[in-house]
Coordinates of C-alpha atoms in Angstrom, one line a residue:
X27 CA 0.0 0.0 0.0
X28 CA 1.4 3.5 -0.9
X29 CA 2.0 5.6 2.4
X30 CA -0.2 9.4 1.9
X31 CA 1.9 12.2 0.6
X32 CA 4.0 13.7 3.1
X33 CA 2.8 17.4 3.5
X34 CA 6.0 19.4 2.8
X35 CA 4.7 22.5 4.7
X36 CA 4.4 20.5 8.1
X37 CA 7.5 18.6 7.4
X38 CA 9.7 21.6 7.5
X39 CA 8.0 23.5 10.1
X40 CA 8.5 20.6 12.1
X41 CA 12.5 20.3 11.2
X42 CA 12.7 24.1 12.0
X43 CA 11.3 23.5 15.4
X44 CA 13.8 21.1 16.2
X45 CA 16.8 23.0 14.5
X46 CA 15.6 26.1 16.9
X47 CA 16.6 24.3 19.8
X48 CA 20.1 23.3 18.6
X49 CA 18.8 19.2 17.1
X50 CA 20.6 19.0 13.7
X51 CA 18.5 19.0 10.5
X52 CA 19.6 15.9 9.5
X53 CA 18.3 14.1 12.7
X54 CA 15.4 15.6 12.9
X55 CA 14.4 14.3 9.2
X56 CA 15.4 10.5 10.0
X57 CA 13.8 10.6 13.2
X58 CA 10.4 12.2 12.0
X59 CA 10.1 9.8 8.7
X60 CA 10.0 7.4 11.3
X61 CA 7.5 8.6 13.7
X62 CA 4.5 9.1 10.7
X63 CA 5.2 5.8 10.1
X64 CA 4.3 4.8 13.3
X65 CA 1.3 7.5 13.3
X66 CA 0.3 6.4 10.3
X67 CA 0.9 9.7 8.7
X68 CA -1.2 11.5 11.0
X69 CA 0.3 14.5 12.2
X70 CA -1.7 15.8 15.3
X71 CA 0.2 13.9 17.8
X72 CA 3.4 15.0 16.5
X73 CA 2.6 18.7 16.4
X74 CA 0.8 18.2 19.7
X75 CA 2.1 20.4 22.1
X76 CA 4.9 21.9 20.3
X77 CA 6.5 18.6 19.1
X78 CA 6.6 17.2 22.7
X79 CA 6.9 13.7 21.3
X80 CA 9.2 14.6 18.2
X81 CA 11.6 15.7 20.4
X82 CA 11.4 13.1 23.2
X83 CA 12.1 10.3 20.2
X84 CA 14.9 12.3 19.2
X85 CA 16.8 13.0 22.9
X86 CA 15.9 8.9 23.0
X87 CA 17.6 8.2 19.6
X88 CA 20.9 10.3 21.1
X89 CA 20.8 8.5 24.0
X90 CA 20.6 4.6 22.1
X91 CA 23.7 6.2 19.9
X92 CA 25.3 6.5 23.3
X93 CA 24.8 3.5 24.8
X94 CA 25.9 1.8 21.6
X95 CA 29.0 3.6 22.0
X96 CA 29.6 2.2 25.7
X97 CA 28.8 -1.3 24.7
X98 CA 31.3 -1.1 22.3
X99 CA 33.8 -0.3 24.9
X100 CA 33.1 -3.2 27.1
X101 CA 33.5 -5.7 24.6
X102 CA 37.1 -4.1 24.0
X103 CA 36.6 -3.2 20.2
X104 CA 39.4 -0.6 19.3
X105 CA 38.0 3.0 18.0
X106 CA 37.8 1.4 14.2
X107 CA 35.9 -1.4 15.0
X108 CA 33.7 0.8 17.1
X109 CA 33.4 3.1 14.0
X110 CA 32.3 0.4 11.5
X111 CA 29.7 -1.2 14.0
X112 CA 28.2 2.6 14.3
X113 CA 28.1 2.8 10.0
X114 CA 24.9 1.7 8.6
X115 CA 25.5 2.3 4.5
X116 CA 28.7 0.3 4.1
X117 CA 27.1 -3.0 4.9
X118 CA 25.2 -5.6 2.1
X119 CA 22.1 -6.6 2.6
X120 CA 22.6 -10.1 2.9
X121 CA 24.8 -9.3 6.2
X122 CA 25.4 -12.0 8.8
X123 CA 27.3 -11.7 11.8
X124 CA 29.1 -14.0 14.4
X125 CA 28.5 -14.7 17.2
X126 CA 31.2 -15.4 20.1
X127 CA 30.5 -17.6 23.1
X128 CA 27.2 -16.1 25.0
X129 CA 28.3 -12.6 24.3
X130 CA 25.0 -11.0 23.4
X131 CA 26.3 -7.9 23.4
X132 CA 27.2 -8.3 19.2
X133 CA 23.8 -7.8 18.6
X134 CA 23.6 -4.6 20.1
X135 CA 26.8 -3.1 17.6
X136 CA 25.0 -5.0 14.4
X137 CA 24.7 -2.3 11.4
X138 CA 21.3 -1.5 9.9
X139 CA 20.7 -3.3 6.1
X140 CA 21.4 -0.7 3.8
X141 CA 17.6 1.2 3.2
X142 CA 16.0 -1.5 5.8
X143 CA 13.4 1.1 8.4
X144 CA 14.2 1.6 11.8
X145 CA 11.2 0.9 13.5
X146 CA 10.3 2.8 16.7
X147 CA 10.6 0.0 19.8
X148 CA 9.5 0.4 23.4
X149 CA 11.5 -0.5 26.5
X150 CA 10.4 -0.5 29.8
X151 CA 11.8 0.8 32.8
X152 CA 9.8 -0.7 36.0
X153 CA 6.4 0.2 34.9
X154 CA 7.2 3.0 32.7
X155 CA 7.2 2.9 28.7
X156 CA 9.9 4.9 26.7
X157 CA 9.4 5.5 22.7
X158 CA 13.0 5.1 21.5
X159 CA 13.7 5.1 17.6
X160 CA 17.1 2.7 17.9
X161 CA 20.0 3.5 15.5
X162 CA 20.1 -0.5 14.6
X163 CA 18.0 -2.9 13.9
X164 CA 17.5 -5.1 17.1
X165 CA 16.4 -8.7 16.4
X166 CA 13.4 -10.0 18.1
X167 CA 14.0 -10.5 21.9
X168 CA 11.7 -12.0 24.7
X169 CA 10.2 -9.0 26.2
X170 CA 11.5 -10.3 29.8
X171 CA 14.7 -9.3 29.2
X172 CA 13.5 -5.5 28.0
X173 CA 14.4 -3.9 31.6
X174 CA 18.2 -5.1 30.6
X175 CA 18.1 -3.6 27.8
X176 CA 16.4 -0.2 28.7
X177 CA 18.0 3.2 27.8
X178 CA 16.6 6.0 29.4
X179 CA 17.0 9.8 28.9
X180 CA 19.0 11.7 31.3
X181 CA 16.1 14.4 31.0
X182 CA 13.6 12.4 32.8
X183 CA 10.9 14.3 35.0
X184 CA 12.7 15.1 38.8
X185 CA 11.1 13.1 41.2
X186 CA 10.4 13.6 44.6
X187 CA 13.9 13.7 46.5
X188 CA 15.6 15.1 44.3
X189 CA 16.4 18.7 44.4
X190 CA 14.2 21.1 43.6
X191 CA 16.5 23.7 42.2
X192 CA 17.6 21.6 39.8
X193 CA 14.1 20.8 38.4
X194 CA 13.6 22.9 35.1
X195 CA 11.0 22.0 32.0
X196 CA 12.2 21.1 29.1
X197 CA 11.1 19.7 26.1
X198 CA 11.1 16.4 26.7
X199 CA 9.9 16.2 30.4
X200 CA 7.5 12.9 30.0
X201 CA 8.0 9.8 28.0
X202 CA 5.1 7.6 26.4
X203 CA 4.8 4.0 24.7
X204 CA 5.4 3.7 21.1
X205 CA 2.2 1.8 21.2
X206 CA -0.6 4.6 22.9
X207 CA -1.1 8.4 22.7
X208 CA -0.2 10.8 26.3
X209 CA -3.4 10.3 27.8
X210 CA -6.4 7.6 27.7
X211 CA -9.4 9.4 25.8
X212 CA -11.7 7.3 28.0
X213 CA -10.4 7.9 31.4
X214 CA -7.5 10.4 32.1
X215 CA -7.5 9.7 35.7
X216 CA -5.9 6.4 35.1
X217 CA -8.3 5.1 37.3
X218 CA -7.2 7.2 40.7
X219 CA -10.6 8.8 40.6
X220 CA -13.9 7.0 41.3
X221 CA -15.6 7.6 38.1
X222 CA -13.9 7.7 34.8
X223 CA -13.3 11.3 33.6
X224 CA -13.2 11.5 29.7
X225 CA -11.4 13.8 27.0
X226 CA -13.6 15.3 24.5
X227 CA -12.4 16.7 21.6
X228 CA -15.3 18.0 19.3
X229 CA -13.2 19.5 16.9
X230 CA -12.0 16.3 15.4
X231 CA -8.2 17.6 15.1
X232 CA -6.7 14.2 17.3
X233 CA -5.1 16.7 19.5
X234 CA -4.9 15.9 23.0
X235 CA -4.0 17.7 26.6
X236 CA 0.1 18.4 27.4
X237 CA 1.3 15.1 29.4
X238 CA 1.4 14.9 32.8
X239 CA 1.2 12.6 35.8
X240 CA -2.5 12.7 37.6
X241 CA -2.5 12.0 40.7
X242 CA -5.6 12.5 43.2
X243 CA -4.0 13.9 45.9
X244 CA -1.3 16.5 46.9
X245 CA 1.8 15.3 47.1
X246 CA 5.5 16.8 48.3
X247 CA 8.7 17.8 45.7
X248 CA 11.3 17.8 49.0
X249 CA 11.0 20.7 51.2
X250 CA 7.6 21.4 52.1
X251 CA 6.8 21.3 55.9
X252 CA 3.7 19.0 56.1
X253 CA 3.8 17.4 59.2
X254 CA 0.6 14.7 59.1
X255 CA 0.7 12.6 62.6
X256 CA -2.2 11.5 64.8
X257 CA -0.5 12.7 67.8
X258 CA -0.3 16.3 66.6
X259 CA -4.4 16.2 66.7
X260 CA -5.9 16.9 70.0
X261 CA -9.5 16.2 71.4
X262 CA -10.6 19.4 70.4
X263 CA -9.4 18.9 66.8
X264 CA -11.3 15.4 66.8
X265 CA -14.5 13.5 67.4
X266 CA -13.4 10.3 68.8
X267 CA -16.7 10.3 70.8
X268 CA -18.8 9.9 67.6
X269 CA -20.4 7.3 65.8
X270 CA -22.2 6.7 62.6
X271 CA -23.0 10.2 60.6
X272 CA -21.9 13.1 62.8
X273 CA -24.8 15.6 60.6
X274 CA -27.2 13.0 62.2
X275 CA -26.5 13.7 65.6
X276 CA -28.7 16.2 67.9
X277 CA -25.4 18.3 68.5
X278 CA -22.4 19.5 66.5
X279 CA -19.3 17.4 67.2
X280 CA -15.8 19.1 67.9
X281 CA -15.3 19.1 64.1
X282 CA -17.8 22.1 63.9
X283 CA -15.8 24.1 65.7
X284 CA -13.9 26.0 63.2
X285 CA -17.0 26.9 61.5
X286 CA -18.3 28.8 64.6
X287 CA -19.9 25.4 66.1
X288 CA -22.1 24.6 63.3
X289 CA -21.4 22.8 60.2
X290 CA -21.1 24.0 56.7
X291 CA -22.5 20.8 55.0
X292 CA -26.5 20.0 54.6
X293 CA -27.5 15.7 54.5
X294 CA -27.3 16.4 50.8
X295 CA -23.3 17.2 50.6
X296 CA -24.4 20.9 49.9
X297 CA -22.5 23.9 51.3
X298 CA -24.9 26.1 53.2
X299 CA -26.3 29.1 51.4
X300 CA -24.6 31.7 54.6
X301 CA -21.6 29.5 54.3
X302 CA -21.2 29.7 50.8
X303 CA -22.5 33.6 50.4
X304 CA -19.6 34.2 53.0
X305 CA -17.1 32.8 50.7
X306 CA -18.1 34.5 47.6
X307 CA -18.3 38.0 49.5
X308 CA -14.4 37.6 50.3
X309 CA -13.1 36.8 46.7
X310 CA -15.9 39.6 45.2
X311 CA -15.8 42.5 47.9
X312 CA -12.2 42.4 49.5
X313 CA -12.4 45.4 51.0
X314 CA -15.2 44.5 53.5
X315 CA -13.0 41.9 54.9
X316 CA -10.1 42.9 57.3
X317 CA -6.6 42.2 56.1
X318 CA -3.3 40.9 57.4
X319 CA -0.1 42.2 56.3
X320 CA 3.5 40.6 56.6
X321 CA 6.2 41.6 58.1
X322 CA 8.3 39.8 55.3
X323 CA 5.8 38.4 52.7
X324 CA 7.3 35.5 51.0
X325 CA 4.5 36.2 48.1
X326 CA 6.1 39.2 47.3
X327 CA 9.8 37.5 47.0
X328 CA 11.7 39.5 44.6
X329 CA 15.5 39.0 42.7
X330 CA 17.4 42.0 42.1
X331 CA 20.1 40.9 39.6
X332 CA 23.6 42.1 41.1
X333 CA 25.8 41.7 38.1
X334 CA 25.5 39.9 34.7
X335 CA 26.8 36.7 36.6
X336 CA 23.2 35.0 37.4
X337 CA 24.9 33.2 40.6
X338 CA 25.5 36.4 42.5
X339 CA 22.1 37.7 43.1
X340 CA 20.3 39.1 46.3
X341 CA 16.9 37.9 47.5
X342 CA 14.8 40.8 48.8
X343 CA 11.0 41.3 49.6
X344 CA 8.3 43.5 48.1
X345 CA 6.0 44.8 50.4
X346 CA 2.9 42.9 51.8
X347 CA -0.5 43.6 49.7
X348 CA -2.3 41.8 52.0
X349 CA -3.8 38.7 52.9
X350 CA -7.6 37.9 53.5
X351 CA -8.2 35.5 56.4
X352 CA -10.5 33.4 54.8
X353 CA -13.3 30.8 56.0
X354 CA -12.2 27.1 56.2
X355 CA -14.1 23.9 56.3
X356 CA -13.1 21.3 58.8
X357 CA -13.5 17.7 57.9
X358 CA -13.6 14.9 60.0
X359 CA -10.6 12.4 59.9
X360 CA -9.4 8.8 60.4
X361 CA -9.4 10.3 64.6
X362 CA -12.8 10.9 64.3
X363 CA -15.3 8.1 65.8
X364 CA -17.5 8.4 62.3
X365 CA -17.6 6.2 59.7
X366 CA -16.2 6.9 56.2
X367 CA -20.1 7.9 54.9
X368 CA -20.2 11.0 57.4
X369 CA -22.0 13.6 56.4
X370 CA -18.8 15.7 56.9
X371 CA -16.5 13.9 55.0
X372 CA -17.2 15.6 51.5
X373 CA -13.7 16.4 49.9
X374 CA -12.1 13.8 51.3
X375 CA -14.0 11.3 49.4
X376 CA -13.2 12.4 46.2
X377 CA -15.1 13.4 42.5
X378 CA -18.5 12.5 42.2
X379 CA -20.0 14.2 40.1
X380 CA -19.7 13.5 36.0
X381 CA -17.2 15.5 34.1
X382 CA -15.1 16.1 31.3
X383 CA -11.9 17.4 30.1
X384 CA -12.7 19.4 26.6
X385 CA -11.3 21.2 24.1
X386 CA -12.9 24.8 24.4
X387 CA -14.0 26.7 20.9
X388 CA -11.9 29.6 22.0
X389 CA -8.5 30.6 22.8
X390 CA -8.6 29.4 26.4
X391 CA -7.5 25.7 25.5
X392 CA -8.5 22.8 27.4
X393 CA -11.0 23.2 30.2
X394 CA -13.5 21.0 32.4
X395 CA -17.5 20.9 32.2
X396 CA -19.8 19.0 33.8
X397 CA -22.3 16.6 32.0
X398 CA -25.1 16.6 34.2
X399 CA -27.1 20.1 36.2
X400 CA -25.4 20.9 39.3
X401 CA -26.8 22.4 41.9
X402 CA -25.4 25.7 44.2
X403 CA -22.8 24.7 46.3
X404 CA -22.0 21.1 45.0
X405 CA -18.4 19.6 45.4
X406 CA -16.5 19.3 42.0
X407 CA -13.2 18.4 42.9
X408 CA -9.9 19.5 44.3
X409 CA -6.6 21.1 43.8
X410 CA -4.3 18.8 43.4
X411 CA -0.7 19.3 42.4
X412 CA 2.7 19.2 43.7
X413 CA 3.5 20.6 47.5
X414 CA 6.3 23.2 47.0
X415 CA 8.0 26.1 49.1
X416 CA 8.0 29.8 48.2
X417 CA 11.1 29.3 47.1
X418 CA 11.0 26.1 45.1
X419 CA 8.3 27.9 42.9
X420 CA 10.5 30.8 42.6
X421 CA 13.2 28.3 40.9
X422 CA 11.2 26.6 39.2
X423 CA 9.2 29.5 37.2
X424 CA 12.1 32.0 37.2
X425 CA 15.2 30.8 37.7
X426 CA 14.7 27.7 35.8
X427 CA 12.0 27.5 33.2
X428 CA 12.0 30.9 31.9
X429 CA 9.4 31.2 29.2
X430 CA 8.3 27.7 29.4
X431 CA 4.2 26.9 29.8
X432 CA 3.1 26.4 33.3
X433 CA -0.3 25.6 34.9
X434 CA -1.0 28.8 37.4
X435 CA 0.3 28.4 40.7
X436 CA -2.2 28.2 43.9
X437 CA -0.6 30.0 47.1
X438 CA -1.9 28.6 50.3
X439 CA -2.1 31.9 52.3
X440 CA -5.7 31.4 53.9
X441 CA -4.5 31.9 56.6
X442 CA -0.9 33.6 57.4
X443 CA -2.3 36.3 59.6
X444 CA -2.1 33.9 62.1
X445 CA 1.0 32.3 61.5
X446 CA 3.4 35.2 62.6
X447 CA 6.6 35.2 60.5
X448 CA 6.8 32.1 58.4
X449 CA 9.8 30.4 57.6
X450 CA 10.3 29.2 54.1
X451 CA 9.6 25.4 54.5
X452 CA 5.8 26.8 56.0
X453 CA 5.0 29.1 53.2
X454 CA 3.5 26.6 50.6
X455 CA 1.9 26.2 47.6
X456 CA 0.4 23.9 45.1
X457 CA 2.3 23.4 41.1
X458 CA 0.0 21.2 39.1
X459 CA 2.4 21.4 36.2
X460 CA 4.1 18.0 36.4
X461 CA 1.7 16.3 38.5
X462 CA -1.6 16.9 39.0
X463 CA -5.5 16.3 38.8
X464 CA -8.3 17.5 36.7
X465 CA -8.1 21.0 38.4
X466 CA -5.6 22.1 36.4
X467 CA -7.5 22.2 33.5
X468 CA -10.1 24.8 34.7
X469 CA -10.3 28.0 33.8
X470 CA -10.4 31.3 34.9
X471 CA -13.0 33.7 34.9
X472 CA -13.0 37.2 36.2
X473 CA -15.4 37.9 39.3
X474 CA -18.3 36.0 38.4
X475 CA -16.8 32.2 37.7
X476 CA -19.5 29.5 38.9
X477 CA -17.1 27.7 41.4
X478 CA -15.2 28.9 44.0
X479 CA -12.5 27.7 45.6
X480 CA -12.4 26.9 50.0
X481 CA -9.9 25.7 52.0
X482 CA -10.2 23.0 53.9
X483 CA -8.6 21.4 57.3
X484 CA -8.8 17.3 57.1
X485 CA -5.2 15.7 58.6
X486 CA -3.5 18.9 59.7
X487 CA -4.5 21.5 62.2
X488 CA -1.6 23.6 60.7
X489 CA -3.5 25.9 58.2
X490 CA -0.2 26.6 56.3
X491 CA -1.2 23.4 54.5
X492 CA -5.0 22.8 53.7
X493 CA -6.7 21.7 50.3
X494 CA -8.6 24.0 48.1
X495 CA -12.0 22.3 47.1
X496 CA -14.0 24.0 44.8
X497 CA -17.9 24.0 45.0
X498 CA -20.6 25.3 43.0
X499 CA -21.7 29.1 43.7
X500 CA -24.9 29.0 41.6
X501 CA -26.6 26.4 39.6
X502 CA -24.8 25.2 36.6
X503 CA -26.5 23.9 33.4
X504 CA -25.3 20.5 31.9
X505 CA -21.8 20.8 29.4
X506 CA -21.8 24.4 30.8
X507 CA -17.7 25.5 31.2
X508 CA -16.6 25.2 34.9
X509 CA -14.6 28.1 36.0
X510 CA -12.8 30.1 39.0
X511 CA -11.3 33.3 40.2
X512 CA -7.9 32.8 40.1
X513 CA -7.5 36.5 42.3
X514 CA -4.9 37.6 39.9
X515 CA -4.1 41.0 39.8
X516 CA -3.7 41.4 36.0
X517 CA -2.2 45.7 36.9
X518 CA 0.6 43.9 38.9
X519 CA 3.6 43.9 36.1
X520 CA 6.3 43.1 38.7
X521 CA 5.2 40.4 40.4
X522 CA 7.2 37.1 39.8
X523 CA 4.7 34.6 37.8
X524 CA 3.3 36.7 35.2
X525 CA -0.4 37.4 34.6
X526 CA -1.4 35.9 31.1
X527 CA -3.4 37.1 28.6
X528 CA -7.3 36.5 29.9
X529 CA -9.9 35.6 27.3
X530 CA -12.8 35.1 30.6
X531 CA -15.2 36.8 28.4
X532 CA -16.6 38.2 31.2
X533 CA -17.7 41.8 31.7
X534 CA -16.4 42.1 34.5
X535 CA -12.7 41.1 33.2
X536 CA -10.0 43.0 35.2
X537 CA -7.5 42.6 32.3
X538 CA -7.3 46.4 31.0
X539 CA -5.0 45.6 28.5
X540 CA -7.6 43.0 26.4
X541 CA -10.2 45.8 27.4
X542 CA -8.5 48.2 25.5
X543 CA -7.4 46.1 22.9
X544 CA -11.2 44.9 22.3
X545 CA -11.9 48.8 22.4
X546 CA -9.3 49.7 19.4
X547 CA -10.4 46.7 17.3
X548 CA -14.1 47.7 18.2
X549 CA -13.1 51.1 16.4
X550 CA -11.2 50.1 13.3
X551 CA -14.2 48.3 12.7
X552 CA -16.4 50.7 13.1

């Protein structure tokens, strides 16, 4: 069967991608002949996210050429023989080689047959599938032996003890099999959430959300101070007394203390209308609220550059803008003499409601709906994403990734005026860039957004850490866009994480600078 025309056009904007971020030309064609093979000539995956895949295949290709070059070292070939086993057009087609004892290892120098495809293979490290486009042709092996023969880039995604300051993004952060695309269409949790959580595309282009790993819960990079013990929770943090459903009882339990002795949940799983309207009058009308100012705000972290040498540089702070202290929810826990089913155990327990991941009609990207009516108030889910320090943020979006994509950043400052000075380890926040949940995909909308997000105590009485759950604040239709306040203050140029560009749509959108440009194309038209 004749393979479809190769469109020139995507061909070479795809090669001048790669070449713009030092890969040589004539890798980058090899390697990309190779992968529309393997997509069957279909191109969305490979321009998916800026050529995410193209370039992992060709960082994985590099690295094969490498560990060729190490085999042949340990089998004591001189530099020529190490040559010819790298040289793929010198060699017949009819080429046989010998083998020597149970030295293996001559398979992994044998040259390609001259114009014989190198088809894409994946190898397995542990659970996790790499798409690696070898420089040989390998012959057929029992796939037991495929964690031997594993070669992994060097660029792989930091995990959790490593350093943080030496965790940038780059362009081939997350690796896939040859054999599936970055997510499951049919569930992108993976199966971590209770109900499967689908990605809808209805614009028929095969492009999918930018890889990640989801996860359902928070989780910490390395120095976040998230100290989760039993012993840490006292009686009055606790209802070890109770038994069955806490909302059934006659009287509020211990647990209902941080919400002024009542609790904020109805028998239906509801926030309560003063509750919620409490909530919703903080993020709309700040300034009826008091608010707490830092002595040294570790929002407002700063980096003066010293001298062109980016190692000698001096930390200082912006003043404090303020912080509201805001309403939390208190769950019961695994202390608690209730059962799992308690009527205040809502986040805790996870999605339950039906949604999906879509691709929006504008320019907003990706974003999450739900597919049946909500009512006010309801639970969607939570914020789930990496645990990190002030500081770890700051090197990760400044220092290290420069003008690379990033989900927007959650700050847990609820509640710092009653922390006193915080140390660094104890002024946290949530990244959802590398690992997160289906959060991350909603988006913002300026002032009147239909959810809202609340903190919420559950294993920690320390409110430097909480979770952010996000709830209904009026009724939402089925398939109609979810969306929050992410408080940005679009005016604030100098603040570390830039403000993007906001296509809310709302009329209420704080972003002057698409107000006025909406105003000067509203005239030339005119």
């Amino acid at each position: 069967m004749t393979p479809p025309k190769i469109s020139s056009v995507r061909f070479d904007a795809a090669v001048r991608a790669m070449v713009n971020i030092g890969i040589l030309k004539e890798t980058t064609q090899r390697v990309l002949k190779n992968m529309l093979k393997l997509f069957d000539y279909k191109w969305e995956h490979i321009e998916a996210d800026n050529y995410h895949a193209l370039a992992d295949a060709i960082f994985d290709d590099s690295d094969a050429e490498e560990g060729q070059k190490r085999q042949a070292k340990e089998t004591n070939l001189d530099s020529d023989q190490c040559n010819k086993k790298l040289k793929t057009k010198q060699h017949s087609q009819n080429l046989t080689f010998k083998m020597h004892g149970n030295d293996n290892r001559a398979f992994a120098g044998a040259p390609l047959q001259q114009g014989q495809d190198m088809p894409p293979q994946t190898v397995y490290e542990g659970k996790r599938a790499h798409l690696r486009f070898p420089l040989i042709k390998q012959p057929h092996k029992d796939t037991s032996t495929a964690d031997d023969t594993a070669i992994t880039s060097s660029s792989v995604v930091t995990g959790i003890g490593q350093n943080s300051r030496d965790m940038c993004v780059i362009p081939h952060q997350l690796h896939i099999g040859a054999d599936r695309p970055p997510h499951d269409v049919n569930d992108i949790t993976k199966g971590e959430e209770r109900l499967s959580i689908p990605i809808i595309n209805e614009f028929g282009s095969g492009i999918l959300p930018p890889r990640f790993h989801y996860i359902s819960h928070n989780i910490t990079l390395q120095e976040a101070y998230v100290n989760i013990s039993l012993a840490r929770i006292g009686d009055d943090n606790c209802c070890s007394d109770c038994f069955g459903d806490c909302l059934a009882q006659p009287l509020p339990c211990a647990c209902a203390t941080e919400t002024g002795g009542e609790f904020v949940y109805t028998r239906d799983g509801l926030l309560k209308e003063k509750f919620l309207d409490t909530c919703i009058s903080m993020l709309r009308e700040p300034l009826k609220h008091p608010r707490f100012y830092c002595k040294i705000c570790p929002h407002e972290r700063r980096v003066i550059q010293a001298n062109s040498d980016p190692s000698n540089t001096e930390v200082s702070h912006g003043p404090c803008k303020g912080h509201i202290t805001r309403k939390f929810i208190k769950e019961c826990w695994s202390k608690c003499g209730c059962t799992r089913n308690c009527g205040n155990r809502v986040v805790q327990r996870g999605i339950t409601r039906h949604v999906q991941v879509f691709l929006t009609p504008g320019k907003k990207g990706w974003g999450l709906r739900s597919t049946e009516k909500l009512p006010r108030g309801a639970f969607i889910c939570e914020y789930a994403g990496e645990i990190l320090t002030n500081t770890e943020l700051y090197d990760r979006t400044i220092q290290k990734t420069g003008k690379a994509k990033h989900t927007y950043p959650l700050i847990l400052d609820a509640d710092w005026g009653t922390e006193g000075v915080l140390k660094d380890e104890e002024a946290l926040c949530l990244d959802a860039t590398f690992y997160g949940n289906v959060a991350r995909f909603i988006n913002h909308r300026c002032f009147d957004a239909n959810i809202i997000g609340i903190p919420v105590e559950i294993e920690t009485p320390d409110h430097h850490y909480y979770h952010l759950a996000f709830f209904t604040t009026r009724e939402v239709e089925p398939f109609e866009e979810l969306t929050w306040d992410y408080g940005i203050d679009f005016d604030d140029v100098d603040h570390p994480i830039k403000a993007f560009k906001c296509h809310c749509g709302s009329e209420f959108c704080g972003d002057r600078s698409r107000i006025s440009r909406s105003k000067s194309k509203g005239r030339v038209l005119g």
